[in-house]
Amino acid sequence: LLTLSALVIWLLPLKSTSVRNQQSPFVIQKTAVNDIDAGQPSNDLENNETELLLEAWLKSQASAEADNIQAWGGKEYADIQTSATRGDQFFRSGELSAAQTLYKGAIYDLEKLLASKEEKLSTALVRGKDAIANEESNKALLTFQQALLIDPENEEALYGVQRAENIEHVLDQYKDGLRLESENNLQKAWQLLREARKTDSDYAPASDALKRV
């Protein structure tokens, strides 16, 4: 009996050691899973950031198109859309960093384009007036129409379109009036020059000729 007891006592440590050795693979496996999980939040965070940038871009785009940017943005707006579309492609392929860069660039460039709206309007109005002064009716009409795409209610642009549409007729009346003046037919010259000024009160040459006649 004493011999049997001694044998049991001797075997117990061996069994304990065997159990610990059987558990070690599970400990390693658990550690490996934790390592994978630890990396997942980073990917989720980058994905969420990309989704937020995409949402911000779409909101900016919708706001800009409500402001008729498709009509007056021209090539600048087309290039911005192209960048955002490339961002979509990178997002779908999982290249999140590249997608974020393109979305940020598109948002920035769109804001910059929108901020230039008043400057573009002012430039169009000046060019339209210059075209009228140079008697370039087609150029004047196109330029004032461009201004109206930016600001459909702009009174200066509306008046510019009216002048551009009438300038050819005003020029004909003015030139005929000068011809009649040179022929000393002052009454008919005065009538034509008066009609020219009535059609376009801002056409200075007609007003000057009337004072002379």
JSON list of C-alpha atoms in Angstrom, two decimals:
[
{"chain": "A", "resi": 1, "resn": "LEU", "atom": "CA", "xyz": [0.00, 0.00, 0.00]},
{"chain": "A", "resi": 2, "resn": "LEU", "atom": "CA", "xyz": [2.82, 2.40, 0.82]},
{"chain": "A", "resi": 3, "resn": "THR", "atom": "CA", "xyz": [4.42, 1.54, -2.50]},
{"chain": "A", "resi": 4, "resn": "LEU", "atom": "CA", "xyz": [1.14, 2.29, -4.39]},
{"chain": "A", "resi": 5, "resn": "SER", "atom": "CA", "xyz": [0.76, 5.68, -2.62]},
{"chain": "A", "resi": 6, "resn": "ALA", "atom": "CA", "xyz": [4.29, 6.67, -3.50]},
{"chain": "A", "resi": 7, "resn": "LEU", "atom": "CA", "xyz": [3.61, 5.80, -7.17]},
{"chain": "A", "resi": 8, "resn": "VAL", "atom": "CA", "xyz": [0.46, 8.01, -7.24]},
{"chain": "A", "resi": 9, "resn": "ILE", "atom": "CA", "xyz": [2.32, 10.94, -5.69]},
{"chain": "A", "resi": 10, "resn": "TRP", "atom": "CA", "xyz": [5.09, 10.55, -8.29]},
{"chain": "A", "resi": 11, "resn": "LEU", "atom": "CA", "xyz": [2.63, 10.46, -11.25]},
{"chain": "A", "resi": 12, "resn": "LEU", "atom": "CA", "xyz": [0.55, 13.55, -10.26]},
{"chain": "A", "resi": 13, "resn": "PRO", "atom": "CA", "xyz": [3.18, 16.18, -11.26]},
{"chain": "A", "resi": 14, "resn": "LEU", "atom": "CA", "xyz": [3.61, 14.47, -14.63]},
{"chain": "A", "resi": 15, "resn": "LYS", "atom": "CA", "xyz": [-0.14, 14.68, -15.32]},
{"chain": "A", "resi": 16, "resn": "SER", "atom": "CA", "xyz": [-0.24, 18.36, -14.34]},
{"chain": "A", "resi": 17, "resn": "THR", "atom": "CA", "xyz": [2.66, 19.10, -16.65]},
{"chain": "A", "resi": 18, "resn": "SER", "atom": "CA", "xyz": [0.90, 17.22, -19.46]},
{"chain": "A", "resi": 19, "resn": "VAL", "atom": "CA", "xyz": [-2.29, 19.28, -19.01]},
{"chain": "A", "resi": 20, "resn": "ARG", "atom": "CA", "xyz": [-0.37, 22.56, -19.12]},
{"chain": "A", "resi": 21, "resn": "ASN", "atom": "CA", "xyz": [1.36, 21.43, -22.30]},
{"chain": "A", "resi": 22, "resn": "GLN", "atom": "CA", "xyz": [-2.01, 20.62, -23.90]},
{"chain": "A", "resi": 23, "resn": "GLN", "atom": "CA", "xyz": [-3.37, 24.10, -23.07]},
{"chain": "A", "resi": 24, "resn": "SER", "atom": "CA", "xyz": [-0.51, 26.10, -24.61]},
{"chain": "A", "resi": 25, "resn": "PRO", "atom": "CA", "xyz": [-1.67, 25.80, -28.26]},
{"chain": "A", "resi": 26, "resn": "PHE", "atom": "CA", "xyz": [-5.00, 27.38, -27.31]},
{"chain": "A", "resi": 27, "resn": "VAL", "atom": "CA", "xyz": [-3.23, 30.28, -25.64]},
{"chain": "A", "resi": 28, "resn": "ILE", "atom": "CA", "xyz": [-1.20, 30.86, -28.80]},
{"chain": "A", "resi": 29, "resn": "GLN", "atom": "CA", "xyz": [-4.31, 30.64, -30.98]},
{"chain": "A", "resi": 30, "resn": "LYS", "atom": "CA", "xyz": [-6.14, 33.20, -28.82]},
{"chain": "A", "resi": 31, "resn": "THR", "atom": "CA", "xyz": [-3.22, 35.60, -29.07]},
{"chain": "A", "resi": 32, "resn": "ALA", "atom": "CA", "xyz": [-3.25, 35.31, -32.86]},
{"chain": "A", "resi": 33, "resn": "VAL", "atom": "CA", "xyz": [-6.96, 36.17, -33.05]},
{"chain": "A", "resi": 34, "resn": "ASN", "atom": "CA", "xyz": [-6.42, 39.18, -30.81]},
{"chain": "A", "resi": 35, "resn": "ASP", "atom": "CA", "xyz": [-3.68, 40.40, -33.13]},
{"chain": "A", "resi": 36, "resn": "ILE", "atom": "CA", "xyz": [-6.09, 40.29, -36.08]},
{"chain": "A", "resi": 37, "resn": "ASP", "atom": "CA", "xyz": [-8.81, 42.06, -34.16]},
{"chain": "A", "resi": 38, "resn": "ALA", "atom": "CA", "xyz": [-6.39, 44.75, -33.09]},
{"chain": "A", "resi": 39, "resn": "GLY", "atom": "CA", "xyz": [-5.79, 45.68, -36.71]},
{"chain": "A", "resi": 40, "resn": "GLN", "atom": "CA", "xyz": [-9.46, 45.76, -37.69]},
{"chain": "A", "resi": 41, "resn": "PRO", "atom": "CA", "xyz": [-10.46, 49.01, -35.91]},
{"chain": "A", "resi": 42, "resn": "SER", "atom": "CA", "xyz": [-7.76, 50.86, -37.87]},
{"chain": "A", "resi": 43, "resn": "ASN", "atom": "CA", "xyz": [-9.21, 49.63, -41.18]},
{"chain": "A", "resi": 44, "resn": "ASP", "atom": "CA", "xyz": [-12.72, 50.46, -40.04]},
{"chain": "A", "resi": 45, "resn": "LEU", "atom": "CA", "xyz": [-11.62, 53.95, -39.03]},
{"chain": "A", "resi": 46, "resn": "GLU", "atom": "CA", "xyz": [-10.00, 54.63, -42.39]},
{"chain": "A", "resi": 47, "resn": "ASN", "atom": "CA", "xyz": [-13.07, 53.30, -44.18]},
{"chain": "A", "resi": 48, "resn": "ASN", "atom": "CA", "xyz": [-15.37, 55.51, -42.08]},
{"chain": "A", "resi": 49, "resn": "GLU", "atom": "CA", "xyz": [-13.20, 58.55, -42.77]},
{"chain": "A", "resi": 50, "resn": "THR", "atom": "CA", "xyz": [-13.39, 57.85, -46.49]},
{"chain": "A", "resi": 51, "resn": "GLU", "atom": "CA", "xyz": [-17.16, 57.48, -46.32]},
{"chain": "A", "resi": 52, "resn": "LEU", "atom": "CA", "xyz": [-17.43, 60.81, -44.48]},
{"chain": "A", "resi": 53, "resn": "LEU", "atom": "CA", "xyz": [-15.32, 62.51, -47.15]},
{"chain": "A", "resi": 54, "resn": "LEU", "atom": "CA", "xyz": [-17.47, 61.00, -49.88]},
{"chain": "A", "resi": 55, "resn": "GLU", "atom": "CA", "xyz": [-20.58, 62.25, -48.12]},
{"chain": "A", "resi": 56, "resn": "ALA", "atom": "CA", "xyz": [-19.04, 65.72, -47.76]},
{"chain": "A", "resi": 57, "resn": "TRP", "atom": "CA", "xyz": [-18.18, 65.76, -51.46]},
{"chain": "A", "resi": 58, "resn": "LEU", "atom": "CA", "xyz": [-21.70, 64.74, -52.48]},
{"chain": "A", "resi": 59, "resn": "LYS", "atom": "CA", "xyz": [-23.21, 67.48, -50.32]},
{"chain": "A", "resi": 60, "resn": "SER", "atom": "CA", "xyz": [-20.85, 70.08, -51.78]},
{"chain": "A", "resi": 61, "resn": "GLN", "atom": "CA", "xyz": [-21.63, 68.89, -55.28]},
{"chain": "A", "resi": 62, "resn": "ALA", "atom": "CA", "xyz": [-25.39, 69.05, -54.71]},
{"chain": "A", "resi": 63, "resn": "SER", "atom": "CA", "xyz": [-25.13, 72.56, -53.28]},
{"chain": "A", "resi": 64, "resn": "ALA", "atom": "CA", "xyz": [-22.97, 73.73, -56.19]},
{"chain": "A", "resi": 65, "resn": "GLU", "atom": "CA", "xyz": [-25.30, 72.27, -58.81]},
{"chain": "A", "resi": 66, "resn": "ALA", "atom": "CA", "xyz": [-28.23, 74.00, -57.11]},
{"chain": "A", "resi": 67, "resn": "ASP", "atom": "CA", "xyz": [-26.21, 77.15, -57.79]},
{"chain": "A", "resi": 68, "resn": "ASN", "atom": "CA", "xyz": [-26.15, 76.26, -61.51]},
{"chain": "A", "resi": 69, "resn": "ILE", "atom": "CA", "xyz": [-22.43, 75.50, -61.52]},
{"chain": "A", "resi": 70, "resn": "GLN", "atom": "CA", "xyz": [-22.90, 73.01, -64.34]},
{"chain": "A", "resi": 71, "resn": "ALA", "atom": "CA", "xyz": [-23.77, 75.93, -66.60]},
{"chain": "A", "resi": 72, "resn": "TRP", "atom": "CA", "xyz": [-20.97, 78.30, -65.66]},
{"chain": "A", "resi": 73, "resn": "GLY", "atom": "CA", "xyz": [-18.28, 76.09, -64.13]},
{"chain": "A", "resi": 74, "resn": "GLY", "atom": "CA", "xyz": [-16.96, 75.00, -67.51]},
{"chain": "A", "resi": 75, "resn": "LYS", "atom": "CA", "xyz": [-13.79, 72.92, -67.72]},
{"chain": "A", "resi": 76, "resn": "GLU", "atom": "CA", "xyz": [-12.88, 73.71, -64.11]},
{"chain": "A", "resi": 77, "resn": "TYR", "atom": "CA", "xyz": [-15.97, 71.95, -62.82]},
{"chain": "A", "resi": 78, "resn": "ALA", "atom": "CA", "xyz": [-15.53, 69.08, -65.28]},
{"chain": "A", "resi": 79, "resn": "ASP", "atom": "CA", "xyz": [-11.99, 68.50, -63.97]},
{"chain": "A", "resi": 80, "resn": "ILE", "atom": "CA", "xyz": [-13.24, 68.52, -60.37]},
{"chain": "A", "resi": 81, "resn": "GLN", "atom": "CA", "xyz": [-15.88, 65.91, -61.22]},
{"chain": "A", "resi": 82, "resn": "THR", "atom": "CA", "xyz": [-13.22, 63.76, -62.88]},
{"chain": "A", "resi": 83, "resn": "SER", "atom": "CA", "xyz": [-11.12, 63.83, -59.71]},
{"chain": "A", "resi": 84, "resn": "ALA", "atom": "CA", "xyz": [-14.09, 62.80, -57.57]},
{"chain": "A", "resi": 85, "resn": "THR", "atom": "CA", "xyz": [-14.90, 59.97, -59.98]},
{"chain": "A", "resi": 86, "resn": "ARG", "atom": "CA", "xyz": [-11.34, 58.69, -59.67]},
{"chain": "A", "resi": 87, "resn": "GLY", "atom": "CA", "xyz": [-11.81, 58.85, -55.92]},
{"chain": "A", "resi": 88, "resn": "ASP", "atom": "CA", "xyz": [-14.87, 56.60, -56.28]},
{"chain": "A", "resi": 89, "resn": "GLN", "atom": "CA", "xyz": [-12.79, 54.10, -58.25]},
{"chain": "A", "resi": 90, "resn": "PHE", "atom": "CA", "xyz": [-10.07, 54.00, -55.60]},
{"chain": "A", "resi": 91, "resn": "PHE", "atom": "CA", "xyz": [-12.69, 53.64, -52.85]},
{"chain": "A", "resi": 92, "resn": "ARG", "atom": "CA", "xyz": [-14.25, 50.63, -54.57]},
{"chain": "A", "resi": 93, "resn": "SER", "atom": "CA", "xyz": [-10.84, 49.00, -55.04]},
{"chain": "A", "resi": 94, "resn": "GLY", "atom": "CA", "xyz": [-9.97, 49.49, -51.37]},
{"chain": "A", "resi": 95, "resn": "GLU", "atom": "CA", "xyz": [-7.25, 52.11, -51.94]},
{"chain": "A", "resi": 96, "resn": "LEU", "atom": "CA", "xyz": [-8.64, 54.33, -49.21]},
{"chain": "A", "resi": 97, "resn": "SER", "atom": "CA", "xyz": [-5.72, 56.74, -48.82]},
{"chain": "A", "resi": 98, "resn": "ALA", "atom": "CA", "xyz": [-5.78, 57.61, -52.53]},
{"chain": "A", "resi": 99, "resn": "ALA", "atom": "CA", "xyz": [-9.58, 57.99, -52.42]},
{"chain": "A", "resi": 100, "resn": "GLN", "atom": "CA", "xyz": [-9.37, 60.35, -49.45]},
{"chain": "A", "resi": 101, "resn": "THR", "atom": "CA", "xyz": [-6.77, 62.51, -51.20]},
{"chain": "A", "resi": 102, "resn": "LEU", "atom": "CA", "xyz": [-8.95, 62.86, -54.30]},
{"chain": "A", "resi": 103, "resn": "TYR", "atom": "CA", "xyz": [-12.12, 63.61, -52.34]},
{"chain": "A", "resi": 104, "resn": "LYS", "atom": "CA", "xyz": [-10.33, 66.27, -50.27]},
{"chain": "A", "resi": 105, "resn": "GLY", "atom": "CA", "xyz": [-8.93, 67.81, -53.45]},
{"chain": "A", "resi": 106, "resn": "ALA", "atom": "CA", "xyz": [-12.32, 67.84, -55.15]},
{"chain": "A", "resi": 107, "resn": "ILE", "atom": "CA", "xyz": [-13.99, 69.50, -52.16]},
{"chain": "A", "resi": 108, "resn": "TYR", "atom": "CA", "xyz": [-11.26, 72.14, -51.91]},
{"chain": "A", "resi": 109, "resn": "ASP", "atom": "CA", "xyz": [-11.27, 72.91, -55.63]},
{"chain": "A", "resi": 110, "resn": "LEU", "atom": "CA", "xyz": [-15.07, 73.13, -55.69]},
{"chain": "A", "resi": 111, "resn": "GLU", "atom": "CA", "xyz": [-15.10, 75.60, -52.80]},
{"chain": "A", "resi": 112, "resn": "LYS", "atom": "CA", "xyz": [-12.44, 77.63, -54.60]},
{"chain": "A", "resi": 113, "resn": "LEU", "atom": "CA", "xyz": [-14.48, 77.65, -57.81]},
{"chain": "A", "resi": 114, "resn": "LEU", "atom": "CA", "xyz": [-17.62, 78.74, -55.99]},
{"chain": "A", "resi": 115, "resn": "ALA", "atom": "CA", "xyz": [-15.67, 81.54, -54.30]},
{"chain": "A", "resi": 116, "resn": "SER", "atom": "CA", "xyz": [-14.65, 82.84, -57.74]},
{"chain": "A", "resi": 117, "resn": "LYS", "atom": "CA", "xyz": [-18.27, 83.23, -58.86]},
{"chain": "A", "resi": 118, "resn": "GLU", "atom": "CA", "xyz": [-18.52, 86.99, -58.30]},
{"chain": "A", "resi": 119, "resn": "GLU", "atom": "CA", "xyz": [-15.18, 87.59, -59.97]},
{"chain": "A", "resi": 120, "resn": "LYS", "atom": "CA", "xyz": [-16.26, 85.58, -63.01]},
{"chain": "A", "resi": 121, "resn": "LEU", "atom": "CA", "xyz": [-19.50, 87.55, -63.18]},
{"chain": "A", "resi": 122, "resn": "SER", "atom": "CA", "xyz": [-17.67, 90.88, -63.00]},
{"chain": "A", "resi": 123, "resn": "THR", "atom": "CA", "xyz": [-15.22, 89.79, -65.70]},
{"chain": "A", "resi": 124, "resn": "ALA", "atom": "CA", "xyz": [-18.04, 88.71, -68.01]},
{"chain": "A", "resi": 125, "resn": "LEU", "atom": "CA", "xyz": [-19.82, 92.05, -67.61]},
{"chain": "A", "resi": 126, "resn": "VAL", "atom": "CA", "xyz": [-16.66, 94.02, -68.40]},
{"chain": "A", "resi": 127, "resn": "ARG", "atom": "CA", "xyz": [-15.93, 91.90, -71.46]},
{"chain": "A", "resi": 128, "resn": "GLY", "atom": "CA", "xyz": [-19.49, 92.31, -72.66]},
{"chain": "A", "resi": 129, "resn": "LYS", "atom": "CA", "xyz": [-19.29, 96.09, -72.41]},
{"chain": "A", "resi": 130, "resn": "ASP", "atom": "CA", "xyz": [-15.96, 96.10, -74.23]},
{"chain": "A", "resi": 131, "resn": "ALA", "atom": "CA", "xyz": [-17.48, 94.02, -77.01]},
{"chain": "A", "resi": 132, "resn": "ILE", "atom": "CA", "xyz": [-20.36, 96.49, -77.34]},
{"chain": "A", "resi": 133, "resn": "ALA", "atom": "CA", "xyz": [-17.89, 99.37, -77.51]},
{"chain": "A", "resi": 134, "resn": "ASN", "atom": "CA", "xyz": [-15.98, 97.54, -80.23]},
{"chain": "A", "resi": 135, "resn": "GLU", "atom": "CA", "xyz": [-19.24, 96.85, -82.08]},
{"chain": "A", "resi": 136, "resn": "GLU", "atom": "CA", "xyz": [-18.79, 93.08, -81.74]},
{"chain": "A", "resi": 137, "resn": "SER", "atom": "CA", "xyz": [-22.41, 92.09, -81.33]},
{"chain": "A", "resi": 138, "resn": "ASN", "atom": "CA", "xyz": [-21.98, 88.29, -81.31]},
{"chain": "A", "resi": 139, "resn": "LYS", "atom": "CA", "xyz": [-19.16, 88.37, -78.78]},
{"chain": "A", "resi": 140, "resn": "ALA", "atom": "CA", "xyz": [-21.10, 90.79, -76.59]},
{"chain": "A", "resi": 141, "resn": "LEU", "atom": "CA", "xyz": [-24.21, 88.62, -76.69]},
{"chain": "A", "resi": 142, "resn": "LEU", "atom": "CA", "xyz": [-22.34, 85.43, -75.75]},
{"chain": "A", "resi": 143, "resn": "THR", "atom": "CA", "xyz": [-20.48, 87.16, -72.93]},
{"chain": "A", "resi": 144, "resn": "PHE", "atom": "CA", "xyz": [-23.59, 88.70, -71.38]},
{"chain": "A", "resi": 145, "resn": "GLN", "atom": "CA", "xyz": [-25.39, 85.36, -71.69]},
{"chain": "A", "resi": 146, "resn": "GLN", "atom": "CA", "xyz": [-22.51, 83.77, -69.82]},
{"chain": "A", "resi": 147, "resn": "ALA", "atom": "CA", "xyz": [-22.98, 86.34, -67.08]},
{"chain": "A", "resi": 148, "resn": "LEU", "atom": "CA", "xyz": [-26.65, 85.38, -66.87]},
{"chain": "A", "resi": 149, "resn": "LEU", "atom": "CA", "xyz": [-25.69, 81.74, -66.36]},
{"chain": "A", "resi": 150, "resn": "ILE", "atom": "CA", "xyz": [-23.88, 82.87, -63.23]},
{"chain": "A", "resi": 151, "resn": "ASP", "atom": "CA", "xyz": [-26.60, 85.28, -62.09]},
{"chain": "A", "resi": 152, "resn": "PRO", "atom": "CA", "xyz": [-29.89, 84.88, -64.03]},
{"chain": "A", "resi": 153, "resn": "GLU", "atom": "CA", "xyz": [-31.40, 88.00, -62.42]},
{"chain": "A", "resi": 154, "resn": "ASN", "atom": "CA", "xyz": [-28.46, 90.32, -62.99]},
{"chain": "A", "resi": 155, "resn": "GLU", "atom": "CA", "xyz": [-29.91, 93.55, -64.40]},
{"chain": "A", "resi": 156, "resn": "GLU", "atom": "CA", "xyz": [-26.66, 94.68, -65.97]},
{"chain": "A", "resi": 157, "resn": "ALA", "atom": "CA", "xyz": [-26.35, 91.42, -67.86]},
{"chain": "A", "resi": 158, "resn": "LEU", "atom": "CA", "xyz": [-30.00, 91.52, -68.95]},
{"chain": "A", "resi": 159, "resn": "TYR", "atom": "CA", "xyz": [-29.54, 95.03, -70.29]},
{"chain": "A", "resi": 160, "resn": "GLY", "atom": "CA", "xyz": [-26.31, 93.96, -71.97]},
{"chain": "A", "resi": 161, "resn": "VAL", "atom": "CA", "xyz": [-28.11, 91.18, -73.83]},
{"chain": "A", "resi": 162, "resn": "GLN", "atom": "CA", "xyz": [-30.70, 93.70, -75.02]},
{"chain": "A", "resi": 163, "resn": "ARG", "atom": "CA", "xyz": [-27.99, 96.07, -76.27]},
{"chain": "A", "resi": 164, "resn": "ALA", "atom": "CA", "xyz": [-26.11, 93.25, -77.98]},
{"chain": "A", "resi": 165, "resn": "GLU", "atom": "CA", "xyz": [-29.25, 92.09, -79.78]},
{"chain": "A", "resi": 166, "resn": "ASN", "atom": "CA", "xyz": [-29.94, 95.64, -81.02]},
{"chain": "A", "resi": 167, "resn": "ILE", "atom": "CA", "xyz": [-26.45, 96.90, -81.78]},
{"chain": "A", "resi": 168, "resn": "GLU", "atom": "CA", "xyz": [-26.46, 95.91, -85.46]},
{"chain": "A", "resi": 169, "resn": "HIS", "atom": "CA", "xyz": [-29.72, 97.78, -86.02]},
{"chain": "A", "resi": 170, "resn": "VAL", "atom": "CA", "xyz": [-28.44, 100.81, -84.10]},
{"chain": "A", "resi": 171, "resn": "LEU", "atom": "CA", "xyz": [-25.24, 100.84, -86.15]},
{"chain": "A", "resi": 172, "resn": "ASP", "atom": "CA", "xyz": [-27.21, 100.76, -89.39]},
{"chain": "A", "resi": 173, "resn": "GLN", "atom": "CA", "xyz": [-29.35, 103.70, -88.25]},
{"chain": "A", "resi": 174, "resn": "TYR", "atom": "CA", "xyz": [-26.28, 105.62, -87.11]},
{"chain": "A", "resi": 175, "resn": "LYS", "atom": "CA", "xyz": [-24.37, 105.08, -90.35]},
{"chain": "A", "resi": 176, "resn": "ASP", "atom": "CA", "xyz": [-27.39, 106.06, -92.46]},
{"chain": "A", "resi": 177, "resn": "GLY", "atom": "CA", "xyz": [-27.81, 109.15, -90.32]},
{"chain": "A", "resi": 178, "resn": "LEU", "atom": "CA", "xyz": [-24.19, 110.16, -90.92]},
{"chain": "A", "resi": 179, "resn": "ARG", "atom": "CA", "xyz": [-24.60, 109.60, -94.64]},
{"chain": "A", "resi": 180, "resn": "LEU", "atom": "CA", "xyz": [-27.69, 111.82, -94.73]},
{"chain": "A", "resi": 181, "resn": "GLU", "atom": "CA", "xyz": [-25.88, 114.43, -92.68]},
{"chain": "A", "resi": 182, "resn": "SER", "atom": "CA", "xyz": [-23.05, 114.47, -95.21]},
{"chain": "A", "resi": 183, "resn": "GLU", "atom": "CA", "xyz": [-25.66, 114.97, -97.94]},
{"chain": "A", "resi": 184, "resn": "ASN", "atom": "CA", "xyz": [-27.05, 117.89, -95.96]},
{"chain": "A", "resi": 185, "resn": "ASN", "atom": "CA", "xyz": [-30.35, 116.10, -95.48]},
{"chain": "A", "resi": 186, "resn": "LEU", "atom": "CA", "xyz": [-30.38, 117.15, -91.85]},
{"chain": "A", "resi": 187, "resn": "GLN", "atom": "CA", "xyz": [-34.02, 116.45, -91.04]},
{"chain": "A", "resi": 188, "resn": "LYS", "atom": "CA", "xyz": [-33.89, 112.80, -92.10]},
{"chain": "A", "resi": 189, "resn": "ALA", "atom": "CA", "xyz": [-30.45, 112.48, -90.54]},
{"chain": "A", "resi": 190, "resn": "TRP", "atom": "CA", "xyz": [-31.81, 113.79, -87.25]},
{"chain": "A", "resi": 191, "resn": "GLN", "atom": "CA", "xyz": [-34.73, 111.33, -87.38]},
{"chain": "A", "resi": 192, "resn": "LEU", "atom": "CA", "xyz": [-32.48, 108.32, -87.93]},
{"chain": "A", "resi": 193, "resn": "LEU", "atom": "CA", "xyz": [-30.00, 109.39, -85.27]},
{"chain": "A", "resi": 194, "resn": "ARG", "atom": "CA", "xyz": [-32.87, 109.98, -82.87]},
{"chain": "A", "resi": 195, "resn": "GLU", "atom": "CA", "xyz": [-34.18, 106.45, -83.55]},
{"chain": "A", "resi": 196, "resn": "ALA", "atom": "CA", "xyz": [-30.71, 105.02, -82.95]},
{"chain": "A", "resi": 197, "resn": "ARG", "atom": "CA", "xyz": [-30.45, 106.79, -79.60]},
{"chain": "A", "resi": 198, "resn": "LYS", "atom": "CA", "xyz": [-33.98, 105.71, -78.67]},
{"chain": "A", "resi": 199, "resn": "THR", "atom": "CA", "xyz": [-33.12, 102.07, -79.39]},
{"chain": "A", "resi": 200, "resn": "ASP", "atom": "CA", "xyz": [-29.90, 102.30, -77.39]},
{"chain": "A", "resi": 201, "resn": "SER", "atom": "CA", "xyz": [-29.68, 105.34, -75.15]},
{"chain": "A", "resi": 202, "resn": "ASP", "atom": "CA", "xyz": [-26.14, 104.40, -74.14]},
{"chain": "A", "resi": 203, "resn": "TYR", "atom": "CA", "xyz": [-24.77, 104.42, -77.69]},
{"chain": "A", "resi": 204, "resn": "ALA", "atom": "CA", "xyz": [-22.72, 107.60, -77.32]},
{"chain": "A", "resi": 205, "resn": "PRO", "atom": "CA", "xyz": [-21.86, 108.20, -81.02]},
{"chain": "A", "resi": 206, "resn": "ALA", "atom": "CA", "xyz": [-25.56, 108.64, -81.88]},
{"chain": "A", "resi": 207, "resn": "SER", "atom": "CA", "xyz": [-26.04, 111.11, -79.04]},
{"chain": "A", "resi": 208, "resn": "ASP", "atom": "CA", "xyz": [-22.97, 113.08, -80.12]},
{"chain": "A", "resi": 209, "resn": "ALA", "atom": "CA", "xyz": [-24.17, 113.21, -83.74]},
{"chain": "A", "resi": 210, "resn": "LEU", "atom": "CA", "xyz": [-27.60, 114.46, -82.68]},
{"chain": "A", "resi": 211, "resn": "LYS", "atom": "CA", "xyz": [-26.02, 117.40, -80.87]},
{"chain": "A", "resi": 212, "resn": "ARG", "atom": "CA", "xyz": [-24.15, 118.26, -84.02]},
{"chain": "A", "resi": 213, "resn": "VAL", "atom": "CA", "xyz": [-27.14, 117.94, -86.38]}
]
